[in-house]
Coordinates of C-alpha atoms and ligand atoms in Angstrom, one line a residue:
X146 CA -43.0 1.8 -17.6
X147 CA -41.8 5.4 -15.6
X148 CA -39.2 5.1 -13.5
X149 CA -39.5 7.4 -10.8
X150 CA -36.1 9.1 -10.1
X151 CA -36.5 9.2 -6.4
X152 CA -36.1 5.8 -6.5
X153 CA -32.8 5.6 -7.7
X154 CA -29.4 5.7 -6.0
X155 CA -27.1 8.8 -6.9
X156 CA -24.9 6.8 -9.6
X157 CA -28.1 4.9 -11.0
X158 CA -29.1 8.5 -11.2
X159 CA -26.2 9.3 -13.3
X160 CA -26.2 6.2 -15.3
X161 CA -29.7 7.3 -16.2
X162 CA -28.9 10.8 -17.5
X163 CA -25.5 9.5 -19.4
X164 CA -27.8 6.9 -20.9
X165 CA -30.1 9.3 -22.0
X166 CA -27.5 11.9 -23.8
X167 CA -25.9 9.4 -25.4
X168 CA -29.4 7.8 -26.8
X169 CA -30.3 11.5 -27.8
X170 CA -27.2 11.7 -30.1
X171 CA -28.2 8.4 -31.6
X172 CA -25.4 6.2 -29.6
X173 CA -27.2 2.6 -28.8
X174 CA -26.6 0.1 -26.0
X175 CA -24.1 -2.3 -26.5
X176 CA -23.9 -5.4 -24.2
X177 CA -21.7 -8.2 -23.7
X178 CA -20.7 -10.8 -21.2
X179 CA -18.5 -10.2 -18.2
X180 CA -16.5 -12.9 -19.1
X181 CA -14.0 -12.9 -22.0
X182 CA -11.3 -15.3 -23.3
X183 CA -8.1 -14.5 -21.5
X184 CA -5.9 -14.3 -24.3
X185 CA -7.4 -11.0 -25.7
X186 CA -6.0 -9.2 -23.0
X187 CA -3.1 -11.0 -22.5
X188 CA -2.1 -9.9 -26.1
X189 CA -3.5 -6.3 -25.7
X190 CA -2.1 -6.3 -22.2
X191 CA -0.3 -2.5 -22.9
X192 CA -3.9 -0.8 -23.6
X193 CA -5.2 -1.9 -19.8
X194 CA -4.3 0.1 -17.2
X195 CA -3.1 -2.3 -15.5
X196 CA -1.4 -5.3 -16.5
X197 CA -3.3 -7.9 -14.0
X198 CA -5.9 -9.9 -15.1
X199 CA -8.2 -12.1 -12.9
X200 CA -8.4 -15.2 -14.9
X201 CA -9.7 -19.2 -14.5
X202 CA -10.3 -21.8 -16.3
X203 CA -14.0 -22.6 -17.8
X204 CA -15.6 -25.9 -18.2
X205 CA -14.1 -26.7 -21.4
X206 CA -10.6 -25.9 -20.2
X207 CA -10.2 -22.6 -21.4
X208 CA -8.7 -20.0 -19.9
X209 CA -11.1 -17.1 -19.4
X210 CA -10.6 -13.9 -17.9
X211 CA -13.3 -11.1 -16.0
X212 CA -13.2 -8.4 -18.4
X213 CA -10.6 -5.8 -17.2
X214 CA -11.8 -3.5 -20.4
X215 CA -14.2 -3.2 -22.2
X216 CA -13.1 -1.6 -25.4
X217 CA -11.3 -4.4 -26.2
X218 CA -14.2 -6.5 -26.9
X219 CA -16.1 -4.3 -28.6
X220 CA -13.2 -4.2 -31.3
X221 CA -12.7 -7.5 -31.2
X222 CA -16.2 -7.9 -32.5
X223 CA -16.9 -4.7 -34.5
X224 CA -18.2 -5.4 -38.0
X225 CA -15.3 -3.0 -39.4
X226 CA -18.0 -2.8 -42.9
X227 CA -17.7 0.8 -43.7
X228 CA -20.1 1.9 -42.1
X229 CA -19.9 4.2 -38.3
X230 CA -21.0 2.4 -35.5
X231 CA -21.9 4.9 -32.9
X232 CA -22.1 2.5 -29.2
X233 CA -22.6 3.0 -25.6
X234 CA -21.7 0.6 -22.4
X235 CA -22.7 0.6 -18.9
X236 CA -20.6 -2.5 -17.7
X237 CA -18.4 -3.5 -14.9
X238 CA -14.5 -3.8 -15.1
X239 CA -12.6 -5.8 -12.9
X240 CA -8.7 -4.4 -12.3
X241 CA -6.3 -4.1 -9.8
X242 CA -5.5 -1.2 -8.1
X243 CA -2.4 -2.5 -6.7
X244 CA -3.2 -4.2 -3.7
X245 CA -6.1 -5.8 -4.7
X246 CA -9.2 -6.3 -7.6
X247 CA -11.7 -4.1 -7.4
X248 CA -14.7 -3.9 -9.7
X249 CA -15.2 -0.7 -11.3
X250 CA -18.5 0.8 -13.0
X251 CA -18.0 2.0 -16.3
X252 CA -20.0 4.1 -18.2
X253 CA -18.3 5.0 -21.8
X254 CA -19.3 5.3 -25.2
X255 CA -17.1 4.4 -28.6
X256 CA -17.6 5.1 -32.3
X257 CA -15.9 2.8 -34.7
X258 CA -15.9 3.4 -38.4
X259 CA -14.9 6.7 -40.1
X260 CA -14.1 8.9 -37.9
X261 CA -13.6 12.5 -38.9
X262 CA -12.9 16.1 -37.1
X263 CA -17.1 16.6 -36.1
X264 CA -17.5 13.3 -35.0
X265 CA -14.3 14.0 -32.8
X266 CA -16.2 16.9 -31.7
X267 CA -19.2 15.4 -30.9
X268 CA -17.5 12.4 -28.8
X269 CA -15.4 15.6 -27.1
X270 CA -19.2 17.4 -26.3
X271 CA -20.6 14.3 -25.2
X272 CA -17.5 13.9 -22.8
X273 CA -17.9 17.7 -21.6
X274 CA -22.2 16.5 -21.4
X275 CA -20.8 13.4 -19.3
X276 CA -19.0 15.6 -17.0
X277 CA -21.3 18.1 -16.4
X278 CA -24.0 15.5 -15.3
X279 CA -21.3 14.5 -12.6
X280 CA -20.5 18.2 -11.3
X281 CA -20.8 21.7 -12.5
X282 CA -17.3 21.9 -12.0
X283 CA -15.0 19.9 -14.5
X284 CA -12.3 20.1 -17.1
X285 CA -11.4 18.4 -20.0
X286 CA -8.3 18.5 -21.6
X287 CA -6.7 17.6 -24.3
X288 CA -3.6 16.4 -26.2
X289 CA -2.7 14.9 -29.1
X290 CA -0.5 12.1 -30.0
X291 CA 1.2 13.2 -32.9
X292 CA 3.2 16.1 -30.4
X293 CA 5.1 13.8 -28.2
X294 CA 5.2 11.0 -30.7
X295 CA 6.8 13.2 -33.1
X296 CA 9.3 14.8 -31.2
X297 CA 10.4 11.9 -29.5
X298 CA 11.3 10.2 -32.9
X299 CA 13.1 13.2 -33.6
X300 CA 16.7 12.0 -31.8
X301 CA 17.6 8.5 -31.4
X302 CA 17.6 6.5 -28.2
X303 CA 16.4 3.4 -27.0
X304 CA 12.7 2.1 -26.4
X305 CA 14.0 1.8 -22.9
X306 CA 14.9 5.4 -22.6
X307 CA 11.8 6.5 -24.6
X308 CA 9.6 5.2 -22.2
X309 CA 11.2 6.5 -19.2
X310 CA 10.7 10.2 -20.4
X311 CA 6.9 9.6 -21.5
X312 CA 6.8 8.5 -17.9
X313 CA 8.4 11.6 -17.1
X314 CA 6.3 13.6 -19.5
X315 CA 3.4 12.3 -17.9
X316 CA 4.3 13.6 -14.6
X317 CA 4.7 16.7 -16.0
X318 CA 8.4 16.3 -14.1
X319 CA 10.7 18.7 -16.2
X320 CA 13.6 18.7 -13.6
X321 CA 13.9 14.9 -14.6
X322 CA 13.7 15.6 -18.3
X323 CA 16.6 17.5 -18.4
X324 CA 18.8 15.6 -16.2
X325 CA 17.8 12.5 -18.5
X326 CA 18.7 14.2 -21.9
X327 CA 21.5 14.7 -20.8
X328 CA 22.7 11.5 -19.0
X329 CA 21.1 10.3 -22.6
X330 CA 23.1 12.4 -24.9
X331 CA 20.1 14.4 -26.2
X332 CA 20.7 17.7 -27.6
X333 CA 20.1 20.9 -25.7
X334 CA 17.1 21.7 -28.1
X335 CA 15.4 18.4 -27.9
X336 CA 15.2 19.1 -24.1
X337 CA 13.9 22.2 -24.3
X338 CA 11.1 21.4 -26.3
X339 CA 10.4 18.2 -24.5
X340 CA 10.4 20.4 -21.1
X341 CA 8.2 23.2 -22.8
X342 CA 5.9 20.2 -24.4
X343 CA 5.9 18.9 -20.5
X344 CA 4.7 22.1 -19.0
X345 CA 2.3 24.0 -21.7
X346 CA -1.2 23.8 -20.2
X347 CA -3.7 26.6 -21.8
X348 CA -6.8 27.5 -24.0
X349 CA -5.7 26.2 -28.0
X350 CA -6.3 29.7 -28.7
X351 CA -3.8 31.1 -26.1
X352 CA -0.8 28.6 -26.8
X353 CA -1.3 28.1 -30.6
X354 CA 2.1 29.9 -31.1
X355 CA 3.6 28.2 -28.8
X356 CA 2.6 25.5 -30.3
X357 CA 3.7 26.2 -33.8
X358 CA 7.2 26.8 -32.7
X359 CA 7.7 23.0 -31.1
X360 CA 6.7 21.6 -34.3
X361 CA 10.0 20.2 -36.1
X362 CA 8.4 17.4 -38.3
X363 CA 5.6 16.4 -40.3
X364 CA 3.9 14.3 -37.6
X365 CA 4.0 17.8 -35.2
X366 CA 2.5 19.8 -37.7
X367 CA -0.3 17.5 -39.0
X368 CA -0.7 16.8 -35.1
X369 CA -1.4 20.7 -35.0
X370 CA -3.8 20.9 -38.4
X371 CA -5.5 18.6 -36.4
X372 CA -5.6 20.9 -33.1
X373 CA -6.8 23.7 -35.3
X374 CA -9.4 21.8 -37.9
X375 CA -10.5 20.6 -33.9
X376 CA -11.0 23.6 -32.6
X377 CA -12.9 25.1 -35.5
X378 CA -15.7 22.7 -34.9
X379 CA -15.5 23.1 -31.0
X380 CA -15.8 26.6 -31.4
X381 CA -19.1 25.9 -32.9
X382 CA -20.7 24.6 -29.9
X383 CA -18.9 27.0 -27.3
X384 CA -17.0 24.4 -25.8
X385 CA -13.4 25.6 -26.9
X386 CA -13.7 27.9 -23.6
X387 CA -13.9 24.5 -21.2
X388 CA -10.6 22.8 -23.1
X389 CA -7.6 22.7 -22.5
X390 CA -4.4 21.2 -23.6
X391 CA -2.1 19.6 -21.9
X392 CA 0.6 17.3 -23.4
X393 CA 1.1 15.2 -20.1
X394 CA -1.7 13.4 -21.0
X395 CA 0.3 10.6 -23.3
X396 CA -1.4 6.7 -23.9
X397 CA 0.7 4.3 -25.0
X398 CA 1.8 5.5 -28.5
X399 CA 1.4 1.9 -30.1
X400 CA -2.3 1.9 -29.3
X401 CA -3.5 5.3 -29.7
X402 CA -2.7 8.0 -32.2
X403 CA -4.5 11.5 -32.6
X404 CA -6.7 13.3 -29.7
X405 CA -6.5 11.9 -26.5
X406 CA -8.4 13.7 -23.6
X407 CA -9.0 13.2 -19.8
X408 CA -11.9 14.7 -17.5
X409 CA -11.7 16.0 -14.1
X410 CA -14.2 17.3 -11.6
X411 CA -13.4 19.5 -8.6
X412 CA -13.4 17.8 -5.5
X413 CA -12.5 14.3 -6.4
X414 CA -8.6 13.7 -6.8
X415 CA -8.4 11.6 -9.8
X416 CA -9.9 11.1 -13.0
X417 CA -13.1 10.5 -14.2
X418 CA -13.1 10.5 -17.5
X419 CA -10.6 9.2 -20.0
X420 CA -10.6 8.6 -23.5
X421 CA -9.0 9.0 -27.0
X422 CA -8.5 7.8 -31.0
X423 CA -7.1 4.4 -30.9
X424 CA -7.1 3.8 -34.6
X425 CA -3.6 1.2 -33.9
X426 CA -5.4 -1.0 -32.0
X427 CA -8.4 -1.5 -34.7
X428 CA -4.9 -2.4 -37.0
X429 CA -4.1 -4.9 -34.8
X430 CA -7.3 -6.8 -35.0
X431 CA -6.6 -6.3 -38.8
X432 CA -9.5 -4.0 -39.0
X433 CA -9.7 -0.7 -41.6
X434 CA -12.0 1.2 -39.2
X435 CA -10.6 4.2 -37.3
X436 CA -11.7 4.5 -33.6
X437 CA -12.9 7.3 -30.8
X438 CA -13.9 6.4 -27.7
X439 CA -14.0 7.1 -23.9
X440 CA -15.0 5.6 -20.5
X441 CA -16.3 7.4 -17.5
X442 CA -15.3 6.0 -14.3
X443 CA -18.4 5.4 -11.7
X444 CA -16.2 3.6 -8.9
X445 CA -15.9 6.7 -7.0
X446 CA -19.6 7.5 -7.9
X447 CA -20.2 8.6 -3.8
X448 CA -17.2 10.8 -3.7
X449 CA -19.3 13.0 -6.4
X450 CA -21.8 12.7 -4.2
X451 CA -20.1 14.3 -1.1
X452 CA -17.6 16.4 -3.2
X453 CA -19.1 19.8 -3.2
X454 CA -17.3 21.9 -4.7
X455 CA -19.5 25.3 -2.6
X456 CA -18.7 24.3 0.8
X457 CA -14.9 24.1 -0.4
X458 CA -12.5 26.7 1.1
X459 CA -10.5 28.5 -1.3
X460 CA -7.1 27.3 0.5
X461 CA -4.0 25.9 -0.9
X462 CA -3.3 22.5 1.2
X463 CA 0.5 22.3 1.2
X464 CA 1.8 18.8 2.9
X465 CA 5.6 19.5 4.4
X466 CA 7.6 16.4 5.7
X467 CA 8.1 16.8 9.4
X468 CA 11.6 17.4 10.5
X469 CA 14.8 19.0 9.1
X470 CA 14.1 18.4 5.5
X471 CA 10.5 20.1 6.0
X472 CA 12.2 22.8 7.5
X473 CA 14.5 23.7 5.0
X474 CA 11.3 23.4 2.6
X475 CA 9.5 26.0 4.7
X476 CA 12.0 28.2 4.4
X477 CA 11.9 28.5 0.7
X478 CA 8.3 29.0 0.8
X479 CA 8.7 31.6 3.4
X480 CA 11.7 33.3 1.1
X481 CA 9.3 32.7 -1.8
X482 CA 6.6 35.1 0.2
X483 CA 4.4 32.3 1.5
X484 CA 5.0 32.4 5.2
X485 CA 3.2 31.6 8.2
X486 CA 4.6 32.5 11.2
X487 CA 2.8 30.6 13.5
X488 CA 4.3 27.4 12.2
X489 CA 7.8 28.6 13.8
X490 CA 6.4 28.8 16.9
X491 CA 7.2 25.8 19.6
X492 CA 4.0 23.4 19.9
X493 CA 2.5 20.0 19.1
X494 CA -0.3 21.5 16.1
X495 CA -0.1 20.1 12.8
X496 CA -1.9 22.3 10.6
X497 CA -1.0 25.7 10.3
X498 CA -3.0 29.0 8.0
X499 CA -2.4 32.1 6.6
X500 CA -5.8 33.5 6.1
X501 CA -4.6 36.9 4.2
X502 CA -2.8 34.4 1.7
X503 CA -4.9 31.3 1.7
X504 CA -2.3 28.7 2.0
X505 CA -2.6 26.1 4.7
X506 CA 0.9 23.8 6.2
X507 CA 0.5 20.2 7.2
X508 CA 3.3 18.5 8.9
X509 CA 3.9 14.8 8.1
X510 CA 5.5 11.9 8.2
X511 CA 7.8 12.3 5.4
X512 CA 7.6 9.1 3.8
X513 CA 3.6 9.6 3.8
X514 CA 3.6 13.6 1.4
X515 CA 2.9 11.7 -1.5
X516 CA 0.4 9.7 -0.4
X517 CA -1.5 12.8 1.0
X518 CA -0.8 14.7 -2.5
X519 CA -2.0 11.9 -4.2
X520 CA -5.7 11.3 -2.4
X521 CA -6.0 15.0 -2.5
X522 CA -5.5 15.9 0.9
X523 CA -2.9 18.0 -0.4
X524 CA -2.7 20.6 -3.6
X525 CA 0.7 20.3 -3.3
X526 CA 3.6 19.1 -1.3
X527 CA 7.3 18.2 -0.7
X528 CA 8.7 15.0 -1.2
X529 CA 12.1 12.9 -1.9
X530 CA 12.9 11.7 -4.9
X531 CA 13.4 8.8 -2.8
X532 CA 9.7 8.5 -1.5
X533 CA 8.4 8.6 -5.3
X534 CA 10.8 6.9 -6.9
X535 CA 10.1 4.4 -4.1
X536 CA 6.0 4.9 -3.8
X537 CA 5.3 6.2 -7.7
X538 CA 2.9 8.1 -6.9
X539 CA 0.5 9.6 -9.9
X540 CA 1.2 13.0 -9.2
X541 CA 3.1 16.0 -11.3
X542 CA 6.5 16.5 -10.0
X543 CA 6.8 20.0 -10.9
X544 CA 10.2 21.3 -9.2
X545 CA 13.6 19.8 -7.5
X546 CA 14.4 22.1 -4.4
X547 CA 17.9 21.1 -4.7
X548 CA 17.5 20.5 -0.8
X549 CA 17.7 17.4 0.9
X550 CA 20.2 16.1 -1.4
X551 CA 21.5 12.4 -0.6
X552 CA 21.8 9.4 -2.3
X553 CA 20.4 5.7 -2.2
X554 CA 23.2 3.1 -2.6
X555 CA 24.5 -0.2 -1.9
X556 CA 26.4 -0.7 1.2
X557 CA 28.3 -3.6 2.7
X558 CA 30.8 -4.0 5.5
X559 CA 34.5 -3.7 4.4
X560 CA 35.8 -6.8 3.3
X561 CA 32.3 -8.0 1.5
X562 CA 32.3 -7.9 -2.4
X563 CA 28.8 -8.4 -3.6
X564 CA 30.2 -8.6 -7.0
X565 CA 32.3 -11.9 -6.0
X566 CA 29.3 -13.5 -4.2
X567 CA 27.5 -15.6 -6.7
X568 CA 24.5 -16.9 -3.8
X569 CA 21.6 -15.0 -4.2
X570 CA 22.4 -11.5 -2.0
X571 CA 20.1 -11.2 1.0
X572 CA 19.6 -7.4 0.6
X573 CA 18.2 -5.5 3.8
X574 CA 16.3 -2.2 3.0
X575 CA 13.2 0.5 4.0
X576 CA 13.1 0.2 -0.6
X577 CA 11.9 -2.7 -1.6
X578 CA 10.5 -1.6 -5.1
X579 CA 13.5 0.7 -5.9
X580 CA 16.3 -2.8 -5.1
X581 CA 14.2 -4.8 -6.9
X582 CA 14.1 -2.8 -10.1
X583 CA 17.7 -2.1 -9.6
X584 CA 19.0 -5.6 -9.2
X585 CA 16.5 -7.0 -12.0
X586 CA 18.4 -4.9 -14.6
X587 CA 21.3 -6.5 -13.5
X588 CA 19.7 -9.6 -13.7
X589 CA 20.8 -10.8 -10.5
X590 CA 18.3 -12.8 -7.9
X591 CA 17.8 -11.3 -4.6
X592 CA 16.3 -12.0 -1.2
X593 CA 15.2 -8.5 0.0
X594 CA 14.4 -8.0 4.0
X595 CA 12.2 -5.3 4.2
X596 CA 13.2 -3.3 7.9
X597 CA 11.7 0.5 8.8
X598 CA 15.1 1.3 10.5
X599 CA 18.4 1.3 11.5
X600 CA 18.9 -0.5 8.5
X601 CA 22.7 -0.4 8.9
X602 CA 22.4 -3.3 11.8
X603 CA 21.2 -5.8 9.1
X604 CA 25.0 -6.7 7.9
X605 CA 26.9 -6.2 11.2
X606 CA 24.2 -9.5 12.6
X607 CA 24.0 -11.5 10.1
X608 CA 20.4 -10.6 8.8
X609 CA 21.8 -9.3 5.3
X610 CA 24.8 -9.3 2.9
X611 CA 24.1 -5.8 2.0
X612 CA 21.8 -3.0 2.4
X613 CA 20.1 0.0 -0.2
X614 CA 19.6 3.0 2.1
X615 CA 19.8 6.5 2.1
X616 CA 23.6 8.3 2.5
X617 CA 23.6 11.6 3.2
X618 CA 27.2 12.6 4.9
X619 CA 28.2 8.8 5.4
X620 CA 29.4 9.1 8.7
X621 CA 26.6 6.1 9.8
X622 CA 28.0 3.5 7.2
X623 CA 31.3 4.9 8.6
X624 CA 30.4 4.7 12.1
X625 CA 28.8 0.6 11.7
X626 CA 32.2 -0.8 9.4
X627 CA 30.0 -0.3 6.1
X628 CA 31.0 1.2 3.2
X629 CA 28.8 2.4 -0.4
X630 CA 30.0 0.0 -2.7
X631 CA 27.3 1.1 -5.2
X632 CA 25.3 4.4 -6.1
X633 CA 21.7 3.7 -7.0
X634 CA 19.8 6.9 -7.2
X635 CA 20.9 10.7 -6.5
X636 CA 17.9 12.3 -4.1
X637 CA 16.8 15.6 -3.1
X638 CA 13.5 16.8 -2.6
X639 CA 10.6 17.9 -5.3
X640 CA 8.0 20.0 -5.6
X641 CA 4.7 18.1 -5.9
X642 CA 1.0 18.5 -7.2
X643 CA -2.3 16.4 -7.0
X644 CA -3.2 16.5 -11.1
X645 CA -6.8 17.1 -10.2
X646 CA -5.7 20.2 -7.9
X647 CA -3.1 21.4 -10.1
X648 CA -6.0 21.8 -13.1
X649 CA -8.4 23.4 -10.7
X650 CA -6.2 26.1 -9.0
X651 CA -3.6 26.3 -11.7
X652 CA -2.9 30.0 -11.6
X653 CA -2.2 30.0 -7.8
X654 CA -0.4 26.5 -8.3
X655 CA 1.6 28.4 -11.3
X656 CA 2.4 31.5 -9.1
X657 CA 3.5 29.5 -5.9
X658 CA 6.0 27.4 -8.5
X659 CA 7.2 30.6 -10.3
X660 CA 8.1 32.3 -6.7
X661 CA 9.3 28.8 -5.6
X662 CA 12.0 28.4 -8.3
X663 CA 13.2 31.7 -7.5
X664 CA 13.7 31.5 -4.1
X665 CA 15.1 27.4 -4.3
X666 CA 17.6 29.2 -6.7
X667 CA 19.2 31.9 -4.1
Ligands
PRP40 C1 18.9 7.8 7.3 C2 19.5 6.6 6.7 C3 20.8 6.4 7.3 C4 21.2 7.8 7.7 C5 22.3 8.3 6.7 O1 18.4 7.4 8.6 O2 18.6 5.5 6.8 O3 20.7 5.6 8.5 O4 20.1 8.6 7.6 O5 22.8 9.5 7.0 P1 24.3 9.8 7.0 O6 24.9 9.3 5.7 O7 24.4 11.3 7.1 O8 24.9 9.1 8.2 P2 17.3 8.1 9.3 O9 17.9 9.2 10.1 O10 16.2 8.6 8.4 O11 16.8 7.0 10.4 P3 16.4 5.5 10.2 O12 17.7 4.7 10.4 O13 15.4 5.2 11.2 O14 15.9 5.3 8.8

């Protein structure tokens, strides 16, 4: 039977045409239930990106699960005899973004068996094929496991610390790096090549050197044998000039090992594609096989739709917190060459351009930057350290302005010890993830009041014990009978990007930094 096309939706459409490329490169259908026993991904829990999992009980008393992943059970069942398996999936996920479950179309594809440097080639051509079905304007990037997993076993520290700076990495946030080495007691090198690791982003070709000189171990350089042998066979097909790498892109190392890549298309603000050799997790189903493998996300299937990329304006969407901190970030941008004078002038407008430059000011609520940065409203912005530590937004934190600088702490009236009081601490804050994470290392229960305001009332009435809130000169905690008993967090404000914008407009994004960083210095 023809299906006409005109009767399809625009991500049936797409499903179609992925279907079809990965049928023409001999890829076939795999299908499975949307129900799976629970204890596979309660076990696996690391590999999902997220760790909830919508589960109930079945007839027979077993706890089942809706399938948050579907790799998982395709390894779970894979025949591991020797031979390649070469599979494709067009299945629903159901994960949490959060606030809620939300079930996600998935389109991927996964070969399991022997999987050498062409067949890594063809899964990363098939990717680039998947993304140019969804736009004619993508990227795909690249890293490989073996450059952050080697150089982070180069120095001791503990799994703890470890994970906080592939969080960092991730984030591409090298003011963070450094200030961790140190507080860590990492040596000077290791935290220039972590930062330099961080922030490389180019063609293979154009950062090879660069590349040569991180390596310190035998994990770095088979990591770049691999690069190279890679890009020998990418070459081939022409689609070296479409890849990039970029070392922020880090899984989690006990799963996946070798490439790892992640697609992009202009005009959406996450994601689309993601993928990578996960050869550890076939180990841990005690299979021999090695794996390759990527998804391509359909839940945002209508924003591909509406995202065109020709009716885009060429301008640079910066987000500035309204009020004294924004100020002070104008400034620097205006030192840094990027001014726009209207925005000085007295009125109620919001947005703000400077044709001749291309740059366009937002004003808002401070505690909302990331948030716009994040969606994409925004290439860029200005944000505590407060906000995302606070919000964790999945954006790169490119710069500290060293402006804005405060702290978080604990604060009590006077005469109250909160290391005496053994009740659990009623604890009155505008932060409620950042005082739970703090008082959960210490292992201590709390009862946390979440207020937008004036948080310094809580004590002084009765509503709280204590409060975490910002302290900037001190003179409120002063003023209300309060004192910081304990420092939680030093703040001051970043330099932000959307990761989609950031790939897209990189050179402007890299200029406006460069200028940015010399005029936060002065
Ligand atoms: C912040 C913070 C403290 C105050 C600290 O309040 O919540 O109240 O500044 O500054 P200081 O140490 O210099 O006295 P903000 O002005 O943001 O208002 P809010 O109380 O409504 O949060």
């Amino acid at each position: 039977m023809e299906v006409s096309k005109d009767i399809l939706n625009y991500d049936e459409q797409i499903i179609l045409e992925l279907r079809t490329l990965y049928n023409e490169f001999g890829y076939s259908q795999y299908r499975m239930s949307r129900f799976e026993e629970y204890e596979l991904y309660a076990e696996n829990k690391a590999f999902l990106p997220s760790g909830e999992i919508l589960a109930f009980t079945g007839i027979n008393g077993r706890l089942m699960a809706l399938r948050p992943d579907v790799t998982l059970s395709i390894v779970k069942y894979a025949k591991d005899d020797g031979k390649t398996e070469k599979l494709y999936y067009n299945e629903n996920v159901y994960r949490s973004d959060g606030a809620d479950f939300k079930e996600q179309m998935q389109v991927g594809l996964e070969c399991i068996g022997n999987i050498d440097t062409p067949l890594i080639g063809e899964v990363l051509l098939l990717a680039k094929q998947s993304l140019d079905i969804l736009s004619d304007k993508s990227k795909l990037d690249i890293s490989h496991m073996g450059f952050p997993g080697g150089l982070l076993q180069s120095e001791k520290m503990t799994l703890e610390q470890r994970n906080t700076l592939i969080n960092c990495i991730n984030n591409k946030n090298t003011p963070e790096l450094k200030t961790l080495c140190l507080e860590y007691g990492l040596s000077n090198e290791f935290e220039q090549r972590l930062t330099k690791l961080a922030s490389l982003y180019g063609f293979y070709e154009d950062v090879k050197d660069q590349l040569k000189e991180l390596c310190i171990n035998d994990e770095m350089t088979s990591a770049l044998n691999d690069l190279d042998a890679l890009d020998k066979v990418l070459r081939k097909t022409g689609i070296n000039k479409n890849i990039k790498i970029d070392f922020s892109i880090i899984n989690d190392i006990s799963y996946y090992s070798g490439i790892i890549f992640q697609g992009y298309i202009e005009g959406v603000p996450a994601r689309v594609l993601s993928g990578g050799r996960y050869d550890e997790l076939l180990q841990k189903f005690g299979k021999k096989s090695g794996a390759i493998g990527f998804a391509v996300y359909l839940n945002n299937a209508e924003f591909f739709e509406t995202a065109q990329p020709e009716e885009k304006d060429n301008y640079i969407n910066i987000a500035l917190p309204k009020g004294r901190l924004g100020e002070k970030a104008y400034a620097i941008f205006e030192a840094a060459g990027y001014g726009c004078p209207e925005i000085r002038e007295e009125s109620r407008k919001l947005v703000f351009e400077n044709q001749k430059l291309g740059i366009r000011y937002f004003w808002v609520k401070p505690s909302d930057v990331a948030r716009y940065v994040e969606r994409g409203a925004a290439c860029i912005g200005v944000a505590g350290k407060d906000i995302l530590q606070e919000q964790s937004p999945d954006i790169y934190e490119l710069l500290d302005l060293k402006i804005g600088k405060c702290n978080i702490s604990v604060a009590a009236e006077k005469e109250f010890s909160p290391e005496k009081s053994n009740k659990t601490l009623r604890v009155a804050t505008k932060f409620p993830n950042i005082t739970r994470a703090y008082y959960q290392k210490q292992g201590r229960e709390i009862d946390i009041i979440e207020l937008n305001g004036s948080i310094e009332l809580a004590p002084l009435l009765g509503l709280s014990d204590v409060i975490v809130d910002i302290v900037e000169t001190g003179q409120t905690l002063l003023a209300n009978n309060l004192e910081p008993k304990e420092l939680i967090l030093d703040v001051s404000a970043r330099l932000i990007s959307n990761k989609a914008s950031y790939k897209f407009n990189y050179e402007k994004i890299d200029k406006i930094c460069e200028s940015i960083k010399s005029a936060a210095d002065n």
